[in-house]
Short mmCIF file of C-alpha atoms and ligand atoms in Angstrom, two decimals:
data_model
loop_
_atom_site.label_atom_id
_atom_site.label_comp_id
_atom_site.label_asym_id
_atom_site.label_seq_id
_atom_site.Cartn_x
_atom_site.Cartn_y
_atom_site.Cartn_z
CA UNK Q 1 6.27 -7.04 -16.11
CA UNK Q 2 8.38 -5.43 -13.14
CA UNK Q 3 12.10 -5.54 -14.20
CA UNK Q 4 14.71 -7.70 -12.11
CA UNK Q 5 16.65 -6.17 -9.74
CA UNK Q 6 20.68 -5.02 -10.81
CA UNK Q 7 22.41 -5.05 -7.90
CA UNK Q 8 26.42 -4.89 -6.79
CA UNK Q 9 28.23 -7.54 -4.95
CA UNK Q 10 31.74 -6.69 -3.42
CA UNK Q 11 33.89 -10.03 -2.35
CA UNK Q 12 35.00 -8.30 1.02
CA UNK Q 13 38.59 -8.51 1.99
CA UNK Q 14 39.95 -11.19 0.00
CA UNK Q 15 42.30 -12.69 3.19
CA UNK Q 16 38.83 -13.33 5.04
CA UNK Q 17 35.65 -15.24 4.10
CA UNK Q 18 34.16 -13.06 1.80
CA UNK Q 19 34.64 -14.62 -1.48
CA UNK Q 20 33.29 -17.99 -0.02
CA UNK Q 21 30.40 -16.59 1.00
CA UNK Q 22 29.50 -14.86 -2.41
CA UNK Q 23 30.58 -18.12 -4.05
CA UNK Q 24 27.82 -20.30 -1.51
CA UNK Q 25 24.86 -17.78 -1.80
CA UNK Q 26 25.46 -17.51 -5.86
CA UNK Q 27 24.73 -21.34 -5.78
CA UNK Q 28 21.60 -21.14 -4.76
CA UNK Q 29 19.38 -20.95 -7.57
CA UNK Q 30 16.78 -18.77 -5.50
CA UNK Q 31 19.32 -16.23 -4.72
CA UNK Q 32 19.84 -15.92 -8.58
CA UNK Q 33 16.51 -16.03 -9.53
CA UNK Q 34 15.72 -12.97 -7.15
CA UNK Q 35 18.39 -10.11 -8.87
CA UNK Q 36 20.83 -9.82 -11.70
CA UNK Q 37 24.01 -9.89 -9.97
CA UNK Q 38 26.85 -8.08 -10.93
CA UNK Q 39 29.77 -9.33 -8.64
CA UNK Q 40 33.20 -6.87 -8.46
CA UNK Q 41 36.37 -7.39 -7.54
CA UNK Q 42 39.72 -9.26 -8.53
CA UNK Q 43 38.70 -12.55 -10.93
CA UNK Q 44 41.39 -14.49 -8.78
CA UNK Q 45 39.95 -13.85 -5.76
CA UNK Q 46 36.52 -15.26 -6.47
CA UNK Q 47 37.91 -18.46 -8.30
CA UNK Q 48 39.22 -19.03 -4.91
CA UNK Q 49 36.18 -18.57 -3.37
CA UNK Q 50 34.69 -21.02 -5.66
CA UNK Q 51 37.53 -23.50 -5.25
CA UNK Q 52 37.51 -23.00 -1.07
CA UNK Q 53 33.43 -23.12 -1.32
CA UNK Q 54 33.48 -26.27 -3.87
CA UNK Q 55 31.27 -24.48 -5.76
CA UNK Q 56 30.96 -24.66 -9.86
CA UNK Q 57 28.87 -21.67 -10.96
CA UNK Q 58 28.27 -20.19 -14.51
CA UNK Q 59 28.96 -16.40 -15.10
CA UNK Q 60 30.15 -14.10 -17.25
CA UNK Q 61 32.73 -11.64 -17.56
CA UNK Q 62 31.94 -7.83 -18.65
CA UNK Q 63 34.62 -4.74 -18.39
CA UNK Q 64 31.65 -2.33 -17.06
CA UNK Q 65 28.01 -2.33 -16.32
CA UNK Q 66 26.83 -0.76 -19.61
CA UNK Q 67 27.14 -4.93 -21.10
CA UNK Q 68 24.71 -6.39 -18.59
CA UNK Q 69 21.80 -7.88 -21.14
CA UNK Q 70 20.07 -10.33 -19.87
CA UNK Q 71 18.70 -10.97 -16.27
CA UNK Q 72 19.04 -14.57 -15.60
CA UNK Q 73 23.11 -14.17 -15.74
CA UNK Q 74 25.80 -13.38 -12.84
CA UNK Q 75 28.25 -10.98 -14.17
CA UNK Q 76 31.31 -10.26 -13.29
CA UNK Q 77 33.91 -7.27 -13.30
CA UNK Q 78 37.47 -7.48 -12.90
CA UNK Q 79 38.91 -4.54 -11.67
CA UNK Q 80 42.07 -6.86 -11.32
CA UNK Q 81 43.47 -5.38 -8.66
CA UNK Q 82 45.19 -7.26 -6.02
CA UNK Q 83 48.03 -9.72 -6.77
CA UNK Q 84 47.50 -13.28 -5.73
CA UNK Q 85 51.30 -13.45 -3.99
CA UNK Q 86 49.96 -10.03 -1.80
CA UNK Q 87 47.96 -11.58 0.95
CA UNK Q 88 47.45 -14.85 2.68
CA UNK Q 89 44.17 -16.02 4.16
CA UNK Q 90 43.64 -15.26 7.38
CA UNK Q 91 46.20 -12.63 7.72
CA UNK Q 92 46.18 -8.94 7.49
CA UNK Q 93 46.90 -7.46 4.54
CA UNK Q 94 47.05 -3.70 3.30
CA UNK Q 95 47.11 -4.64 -0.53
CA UNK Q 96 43.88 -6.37 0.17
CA UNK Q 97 42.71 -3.26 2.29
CA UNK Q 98 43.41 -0.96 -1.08
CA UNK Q 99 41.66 -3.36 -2.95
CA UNK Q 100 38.72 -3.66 -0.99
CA UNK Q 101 38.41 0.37 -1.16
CA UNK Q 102 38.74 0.42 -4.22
CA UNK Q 103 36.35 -1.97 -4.97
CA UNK Q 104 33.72 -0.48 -3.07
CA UNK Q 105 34.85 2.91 -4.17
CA UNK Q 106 34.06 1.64 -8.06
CA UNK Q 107 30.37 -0.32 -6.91
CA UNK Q 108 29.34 2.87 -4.89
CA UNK Q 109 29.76 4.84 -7.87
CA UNK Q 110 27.91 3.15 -9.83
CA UNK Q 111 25.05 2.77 -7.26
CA UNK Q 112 25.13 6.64 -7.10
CA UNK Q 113 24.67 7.06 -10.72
CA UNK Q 114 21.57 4.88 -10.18
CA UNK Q 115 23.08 1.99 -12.50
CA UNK Q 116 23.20 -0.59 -9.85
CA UNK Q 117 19.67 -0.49 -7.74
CA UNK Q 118 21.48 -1.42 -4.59
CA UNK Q 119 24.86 -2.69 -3.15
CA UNK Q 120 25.71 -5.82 -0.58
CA UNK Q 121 29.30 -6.05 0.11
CA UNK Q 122 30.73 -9.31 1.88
CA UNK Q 123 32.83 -8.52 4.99
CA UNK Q 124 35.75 -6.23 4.90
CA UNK Q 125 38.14 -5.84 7.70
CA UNK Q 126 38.35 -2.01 9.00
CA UNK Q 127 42.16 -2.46 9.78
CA UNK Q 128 42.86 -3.73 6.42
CA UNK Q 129 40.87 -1.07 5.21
CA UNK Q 130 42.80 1.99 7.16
CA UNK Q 131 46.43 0.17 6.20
CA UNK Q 132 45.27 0.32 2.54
CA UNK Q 133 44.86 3.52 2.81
CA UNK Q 134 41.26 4.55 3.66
CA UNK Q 135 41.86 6.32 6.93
CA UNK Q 136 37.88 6.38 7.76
CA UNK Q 137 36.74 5.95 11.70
CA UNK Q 138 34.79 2.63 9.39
CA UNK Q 139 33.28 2.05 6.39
CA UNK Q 140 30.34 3.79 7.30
CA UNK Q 141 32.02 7.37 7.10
CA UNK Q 142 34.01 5.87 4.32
CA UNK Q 143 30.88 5.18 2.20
CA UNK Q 144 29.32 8.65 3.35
CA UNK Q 145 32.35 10.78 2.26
CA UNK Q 146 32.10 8.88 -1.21
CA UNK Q 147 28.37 9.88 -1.19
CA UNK Q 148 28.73 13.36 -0.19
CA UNK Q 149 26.51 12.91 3.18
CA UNK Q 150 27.83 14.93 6.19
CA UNK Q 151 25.16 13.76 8.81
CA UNK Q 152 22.05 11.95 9.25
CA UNK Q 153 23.50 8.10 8.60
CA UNK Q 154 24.04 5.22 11.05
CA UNK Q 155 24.42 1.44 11.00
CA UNK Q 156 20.93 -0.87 11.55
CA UNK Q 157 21.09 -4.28 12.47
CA UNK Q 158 18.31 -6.09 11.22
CA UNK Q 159 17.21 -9.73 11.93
CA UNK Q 160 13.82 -11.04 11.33
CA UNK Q 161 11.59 -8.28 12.08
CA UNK Q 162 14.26 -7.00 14.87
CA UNK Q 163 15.60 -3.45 14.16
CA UNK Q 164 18.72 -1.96 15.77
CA UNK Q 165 20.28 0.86 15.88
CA UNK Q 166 23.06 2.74 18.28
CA UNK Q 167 24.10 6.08 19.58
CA UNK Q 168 27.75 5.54 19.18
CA UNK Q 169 29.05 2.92 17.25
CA UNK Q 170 32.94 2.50 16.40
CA UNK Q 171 34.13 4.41 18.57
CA UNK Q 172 36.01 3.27 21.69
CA UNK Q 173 34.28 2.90 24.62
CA UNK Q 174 36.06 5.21 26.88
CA UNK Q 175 34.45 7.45 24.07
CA UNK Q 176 30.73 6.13 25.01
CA UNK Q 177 29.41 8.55 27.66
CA UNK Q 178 30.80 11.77 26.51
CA UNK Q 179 29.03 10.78 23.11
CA UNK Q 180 25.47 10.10 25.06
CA UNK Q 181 24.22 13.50 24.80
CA UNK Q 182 19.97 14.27 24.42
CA UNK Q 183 20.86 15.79 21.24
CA UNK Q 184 22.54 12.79 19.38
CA UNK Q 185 19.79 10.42 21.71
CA UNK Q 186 17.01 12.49 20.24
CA UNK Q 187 18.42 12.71 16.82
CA UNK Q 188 18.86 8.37 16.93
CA UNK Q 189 15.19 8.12 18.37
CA UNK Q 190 14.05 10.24 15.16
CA UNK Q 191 16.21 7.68 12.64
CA UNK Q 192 15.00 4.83 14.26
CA UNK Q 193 11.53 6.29 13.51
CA UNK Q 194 11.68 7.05 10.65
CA UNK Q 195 13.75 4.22 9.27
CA UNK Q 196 10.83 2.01 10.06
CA UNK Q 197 8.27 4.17 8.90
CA UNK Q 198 10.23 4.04 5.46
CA UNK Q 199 10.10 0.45 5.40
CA UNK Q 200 6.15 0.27 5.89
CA UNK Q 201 6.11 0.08 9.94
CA UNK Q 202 2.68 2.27 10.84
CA UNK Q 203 3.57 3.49 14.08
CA UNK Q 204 6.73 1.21 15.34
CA UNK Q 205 7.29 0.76 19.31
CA UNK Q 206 10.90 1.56 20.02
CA UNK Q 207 12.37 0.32 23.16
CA UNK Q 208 16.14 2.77 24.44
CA UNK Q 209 18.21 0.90 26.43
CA UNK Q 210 20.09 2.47 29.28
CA UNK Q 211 23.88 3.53 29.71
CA UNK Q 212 24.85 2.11 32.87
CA UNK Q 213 23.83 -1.12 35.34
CA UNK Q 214 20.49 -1.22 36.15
CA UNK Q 215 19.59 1.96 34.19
CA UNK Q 216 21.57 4.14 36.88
CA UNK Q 217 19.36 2.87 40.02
CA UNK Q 218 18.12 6.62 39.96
CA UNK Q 219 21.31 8.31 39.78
CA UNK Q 220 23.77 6.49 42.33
CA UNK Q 221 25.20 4.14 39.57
CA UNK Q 222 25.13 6.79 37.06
CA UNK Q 223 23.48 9.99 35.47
CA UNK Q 224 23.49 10.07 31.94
CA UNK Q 225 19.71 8.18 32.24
CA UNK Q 226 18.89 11.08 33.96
CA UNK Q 227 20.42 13.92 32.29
CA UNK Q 228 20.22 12.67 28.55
CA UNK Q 229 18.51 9.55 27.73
CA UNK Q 230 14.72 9.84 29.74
CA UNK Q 231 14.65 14.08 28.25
CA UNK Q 232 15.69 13.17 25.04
CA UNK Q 233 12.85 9.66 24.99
CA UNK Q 234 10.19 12.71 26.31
CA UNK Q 235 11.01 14.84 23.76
CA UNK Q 236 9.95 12.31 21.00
CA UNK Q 237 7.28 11.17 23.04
CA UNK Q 238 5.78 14.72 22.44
CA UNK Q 239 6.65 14.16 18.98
CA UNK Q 240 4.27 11.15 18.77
CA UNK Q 241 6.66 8.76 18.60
CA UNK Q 242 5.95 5.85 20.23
CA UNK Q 243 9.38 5.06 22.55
CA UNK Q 244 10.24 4.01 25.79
CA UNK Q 245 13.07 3.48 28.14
CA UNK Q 246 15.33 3.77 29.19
CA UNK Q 247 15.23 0.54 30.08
CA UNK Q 248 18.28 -1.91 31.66
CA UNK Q 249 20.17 -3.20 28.79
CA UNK Q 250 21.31 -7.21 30.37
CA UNK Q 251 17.24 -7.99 30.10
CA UNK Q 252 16.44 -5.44 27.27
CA UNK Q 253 16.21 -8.45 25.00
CA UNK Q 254 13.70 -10.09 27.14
CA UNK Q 255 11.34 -7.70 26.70
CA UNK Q 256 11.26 -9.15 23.61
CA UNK Q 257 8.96 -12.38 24.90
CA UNK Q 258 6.41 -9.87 27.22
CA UNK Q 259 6.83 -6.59 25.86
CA UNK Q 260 7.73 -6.92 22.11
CA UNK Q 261 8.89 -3.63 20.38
CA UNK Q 262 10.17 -3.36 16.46
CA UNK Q 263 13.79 -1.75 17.40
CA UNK Q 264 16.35 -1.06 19.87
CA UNK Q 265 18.09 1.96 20.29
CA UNK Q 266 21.50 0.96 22.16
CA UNK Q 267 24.17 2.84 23.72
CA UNK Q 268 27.20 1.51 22.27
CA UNK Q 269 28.31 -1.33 19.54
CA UNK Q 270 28.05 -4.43 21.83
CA UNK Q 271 25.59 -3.58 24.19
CA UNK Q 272 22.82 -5.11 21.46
CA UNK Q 273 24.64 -6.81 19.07
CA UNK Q 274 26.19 -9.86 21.49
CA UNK Q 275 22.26 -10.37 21.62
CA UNK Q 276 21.46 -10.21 18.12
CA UNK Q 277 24.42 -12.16 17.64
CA UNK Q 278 22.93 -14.54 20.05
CA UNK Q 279 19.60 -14.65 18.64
CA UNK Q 280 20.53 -15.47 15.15
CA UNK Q 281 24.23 -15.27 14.34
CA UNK Q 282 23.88 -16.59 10.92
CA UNK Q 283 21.11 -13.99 10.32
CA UNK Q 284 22.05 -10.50 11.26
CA UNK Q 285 22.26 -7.90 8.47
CA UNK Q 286 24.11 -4.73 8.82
CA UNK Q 287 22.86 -1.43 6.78
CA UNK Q 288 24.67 1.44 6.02
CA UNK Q 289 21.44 3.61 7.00
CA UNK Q 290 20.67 7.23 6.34
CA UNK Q 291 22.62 7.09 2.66
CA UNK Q 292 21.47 7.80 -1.05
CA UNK Q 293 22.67 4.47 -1.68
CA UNK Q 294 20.72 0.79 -0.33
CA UNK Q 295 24.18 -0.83 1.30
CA UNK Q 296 24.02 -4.96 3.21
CA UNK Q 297 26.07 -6.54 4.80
CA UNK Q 298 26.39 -9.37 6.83
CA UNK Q 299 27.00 -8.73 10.72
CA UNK Q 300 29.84 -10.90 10.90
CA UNK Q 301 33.07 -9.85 9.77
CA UNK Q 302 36.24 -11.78 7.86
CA UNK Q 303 36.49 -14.51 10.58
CA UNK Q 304 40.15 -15.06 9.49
CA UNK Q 305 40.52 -17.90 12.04
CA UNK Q 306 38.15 -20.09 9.76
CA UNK Q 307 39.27 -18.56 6.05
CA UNK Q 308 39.84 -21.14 3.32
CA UNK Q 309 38.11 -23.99 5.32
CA UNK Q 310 35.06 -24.13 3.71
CA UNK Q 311 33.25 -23.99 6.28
CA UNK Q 312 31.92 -20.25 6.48
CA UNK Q 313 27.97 -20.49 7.21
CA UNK Q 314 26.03 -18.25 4.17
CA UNK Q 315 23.10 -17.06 5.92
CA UNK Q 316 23.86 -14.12 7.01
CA UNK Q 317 25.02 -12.75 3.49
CA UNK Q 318 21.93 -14.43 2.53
CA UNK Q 319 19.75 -12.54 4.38
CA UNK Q 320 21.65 -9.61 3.06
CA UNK Q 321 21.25 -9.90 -0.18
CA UNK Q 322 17.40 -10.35 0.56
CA UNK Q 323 17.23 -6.91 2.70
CA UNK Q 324 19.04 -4.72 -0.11
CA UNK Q 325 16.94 -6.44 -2.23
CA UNK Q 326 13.54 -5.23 -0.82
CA UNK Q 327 15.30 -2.02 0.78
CA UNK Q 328 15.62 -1.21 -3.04
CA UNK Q 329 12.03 -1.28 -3.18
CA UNK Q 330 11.45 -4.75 -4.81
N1 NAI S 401 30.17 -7.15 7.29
C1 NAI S 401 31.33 -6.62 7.61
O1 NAI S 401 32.00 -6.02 6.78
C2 NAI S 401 31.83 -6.75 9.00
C3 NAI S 401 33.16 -6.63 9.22
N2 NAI S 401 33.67 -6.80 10.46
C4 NAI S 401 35.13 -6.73 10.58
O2 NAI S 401 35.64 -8.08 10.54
C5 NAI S 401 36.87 -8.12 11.25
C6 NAI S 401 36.88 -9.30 12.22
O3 NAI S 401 35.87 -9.09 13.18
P1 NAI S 401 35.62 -9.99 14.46
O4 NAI S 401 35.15 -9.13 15.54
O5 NAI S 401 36.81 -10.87 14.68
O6 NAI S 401 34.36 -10.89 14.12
P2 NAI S 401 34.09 -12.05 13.08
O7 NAI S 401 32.62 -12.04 12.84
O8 NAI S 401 34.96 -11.95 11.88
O9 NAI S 401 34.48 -13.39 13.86
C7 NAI S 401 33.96 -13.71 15.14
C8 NAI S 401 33.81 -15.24 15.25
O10 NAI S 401 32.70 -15.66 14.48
C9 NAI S 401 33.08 -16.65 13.54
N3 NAI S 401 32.37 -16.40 12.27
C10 NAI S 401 32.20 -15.19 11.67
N4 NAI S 401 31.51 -15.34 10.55
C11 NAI S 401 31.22 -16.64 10.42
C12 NAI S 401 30.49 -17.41 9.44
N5 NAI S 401 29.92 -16.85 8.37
N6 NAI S 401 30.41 -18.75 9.63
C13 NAI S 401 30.97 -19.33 10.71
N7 NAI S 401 31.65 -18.66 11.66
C14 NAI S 401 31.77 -17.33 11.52
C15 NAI S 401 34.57 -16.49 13.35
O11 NAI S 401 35.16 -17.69 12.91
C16 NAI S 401 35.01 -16.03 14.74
O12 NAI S 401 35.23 -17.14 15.57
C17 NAI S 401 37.03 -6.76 11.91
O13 NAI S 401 37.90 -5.97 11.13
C18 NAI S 401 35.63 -6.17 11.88
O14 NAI S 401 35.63 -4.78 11.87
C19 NAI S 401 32.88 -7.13 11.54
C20 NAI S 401 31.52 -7.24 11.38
C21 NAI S 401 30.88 -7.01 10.10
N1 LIG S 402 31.20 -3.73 7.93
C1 LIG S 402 30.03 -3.63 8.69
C2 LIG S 402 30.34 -3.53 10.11
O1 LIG S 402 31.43 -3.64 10.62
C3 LIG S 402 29.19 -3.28 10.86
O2 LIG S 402 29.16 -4.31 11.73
P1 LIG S 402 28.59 -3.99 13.11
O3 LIG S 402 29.20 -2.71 13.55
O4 LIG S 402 27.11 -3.90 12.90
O5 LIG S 402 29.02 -5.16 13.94
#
């Protein structure tokens, strides 16, 4: 019989949502039935998260990973490391931004050493994370430097059978069209690819989306279509991969209904993900893509303007827990 997934689950910054959310999708009895779960983090935080998400659930408490036994339990390790008196919900904190490195400094690990099969970490908050002392550009170069990877990694959005991926990312946007170059276009086109390939797509139809309005109206609203995007989308054309573009990014998503393709290659951060937010905002998945290690999250972040109501929606970190699940190869 095929063993049960073992995989990591981080409570996110503990001033946002994230230790409601874990405490919702542990309740499910599907959710638990799919993995052993190993949750990490401070013991206090996640008895909040059970008290804020009214939820009762049975688990037990190990020091490390070497006393899971049996596969139909949630564990738990307490790194005990953040005070209760050190943060507030809903507000910034820098002792919660040390813990949540730390935290997903101690699940990585493990992951690397191929004792967890995959990680899904509830949502941090990148300023948190910088004050506590992880001065990353984001947690993606944050979990590459921990994973010795110099190159070749980018986030994916994923929602339904919707792939996404983007030439810059967090970066700010004055940044965006110096960073537009055929070489990093190319080199996204080729992840994109072969990202889907990986995950069983046969020959996946990727759609770029252009830089500026109207794809540059040939040139007079701006070049970089011209000069980077369409050589670069030739290029892997004569690759045999099957892309096109680049096409104007306000009705990219429309395609969708006449022209379906399996991802999205986008210029920058937002120019896709108001859409996927749009589409299914309590189902969007972020993936730390291109690394050793299978890493979910949800696409929202700590939404402190909602923490300790109870009222955080779970999909999303559902649906995350379901990816790194069958990204793990389950
Ligand atoms: N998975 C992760 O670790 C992510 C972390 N972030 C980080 O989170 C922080 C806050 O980001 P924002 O841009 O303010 O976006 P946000 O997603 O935290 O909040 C945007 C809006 O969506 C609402 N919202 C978010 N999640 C919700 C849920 N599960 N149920 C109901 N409503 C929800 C919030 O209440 C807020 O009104 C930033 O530091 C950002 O970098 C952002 C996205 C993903
Ligand atoms: N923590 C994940 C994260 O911030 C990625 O979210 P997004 O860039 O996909 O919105």
């Amino acid at each position: 019989m095929k063993r049960k997934p073992l995989m990591g689950l981080t409570l996110g910054d503990a001033t946002g949502i994230g230790s409601e959310l874990v405490a919702k999708t542990l309740e499910s009895e599907d959710i638990r039935r799919m993995a052993t779960w190993v949750v990490v983090g401070d013991e206090r935080v996640f008895q909040q998260g059970l008290s804020v998400a009214g939820v009762t659930l049975p688990y037990q408490t190990i020091t490390n990973i070497e006393e899971v036994e049996r596969d139909d339990q949630v564990y738990f390790i307490d790194l005990h490391n953040l005070q209760p008196d050190a943060y507030t919900l809903g507000r910034l904190s820098a002792e919660s931004g040390q813990a949540t490195g730390e935290t997903l400094t101690y699940v990585l690990k493990l992951a690397q050493q191929k004792k967890l099969d995959g990680v899904v970490y509830a949502p941090i908050n990148k300023e948190a994370l910088h004050s506590g002392g992880f001065h990353f550009q984001d947690e993606l170069h944050f979990f590459a430097s921990l994973l010795d990877c110099k190159e070749g990694f980018s986030e994916i959005n994923v929602m339904g059978d919707l792939w996404v991926t983007r030439i810059t990312s967090h970066v700010p946007i004055k940044q965006v069209s110096s960073l537009v170059t055929k070489e990093r276009v190319a080199r996204i086109i080729r992840f994109a690819h072969d990202t889907l390939i990986n995950v069983g797509y046969d020959k996946p139809k990727i759609a770029v989306a252009a830089l500026n309005p109207h794809a540059g109206d040939g040139g007079l609203l701006g070049t970089e279509e011209i000069d980077e995007i369409r050589p670069a989308i030739y290029e892997a054309q004569e690759q045999g991969i099957h892309v096109e573009g680049p096409y104007p990014a306000d009705t990219i998503f429309l395609r969708l209904k006449t022209k379906p393709f399996d991802c999205l290659v986008s210029m920058y951060h937002d120019q896709a993900q108001t859409g996927m937010k749009l589409l299914g905002f309590n189902k969007g998945v972020t993936v730390s893509g291109g690394l050793p290690v299978v890493i979910t999250t949800p696409a929202h972040g700590t939404a402190f303007d909602i923490a300790g109501q109870g009222i955080a929606d779970p999909g999303a970190t559902e649906q995350a827990m379901r990816l790194a699940i069958k990204l793990a190869g389950f």
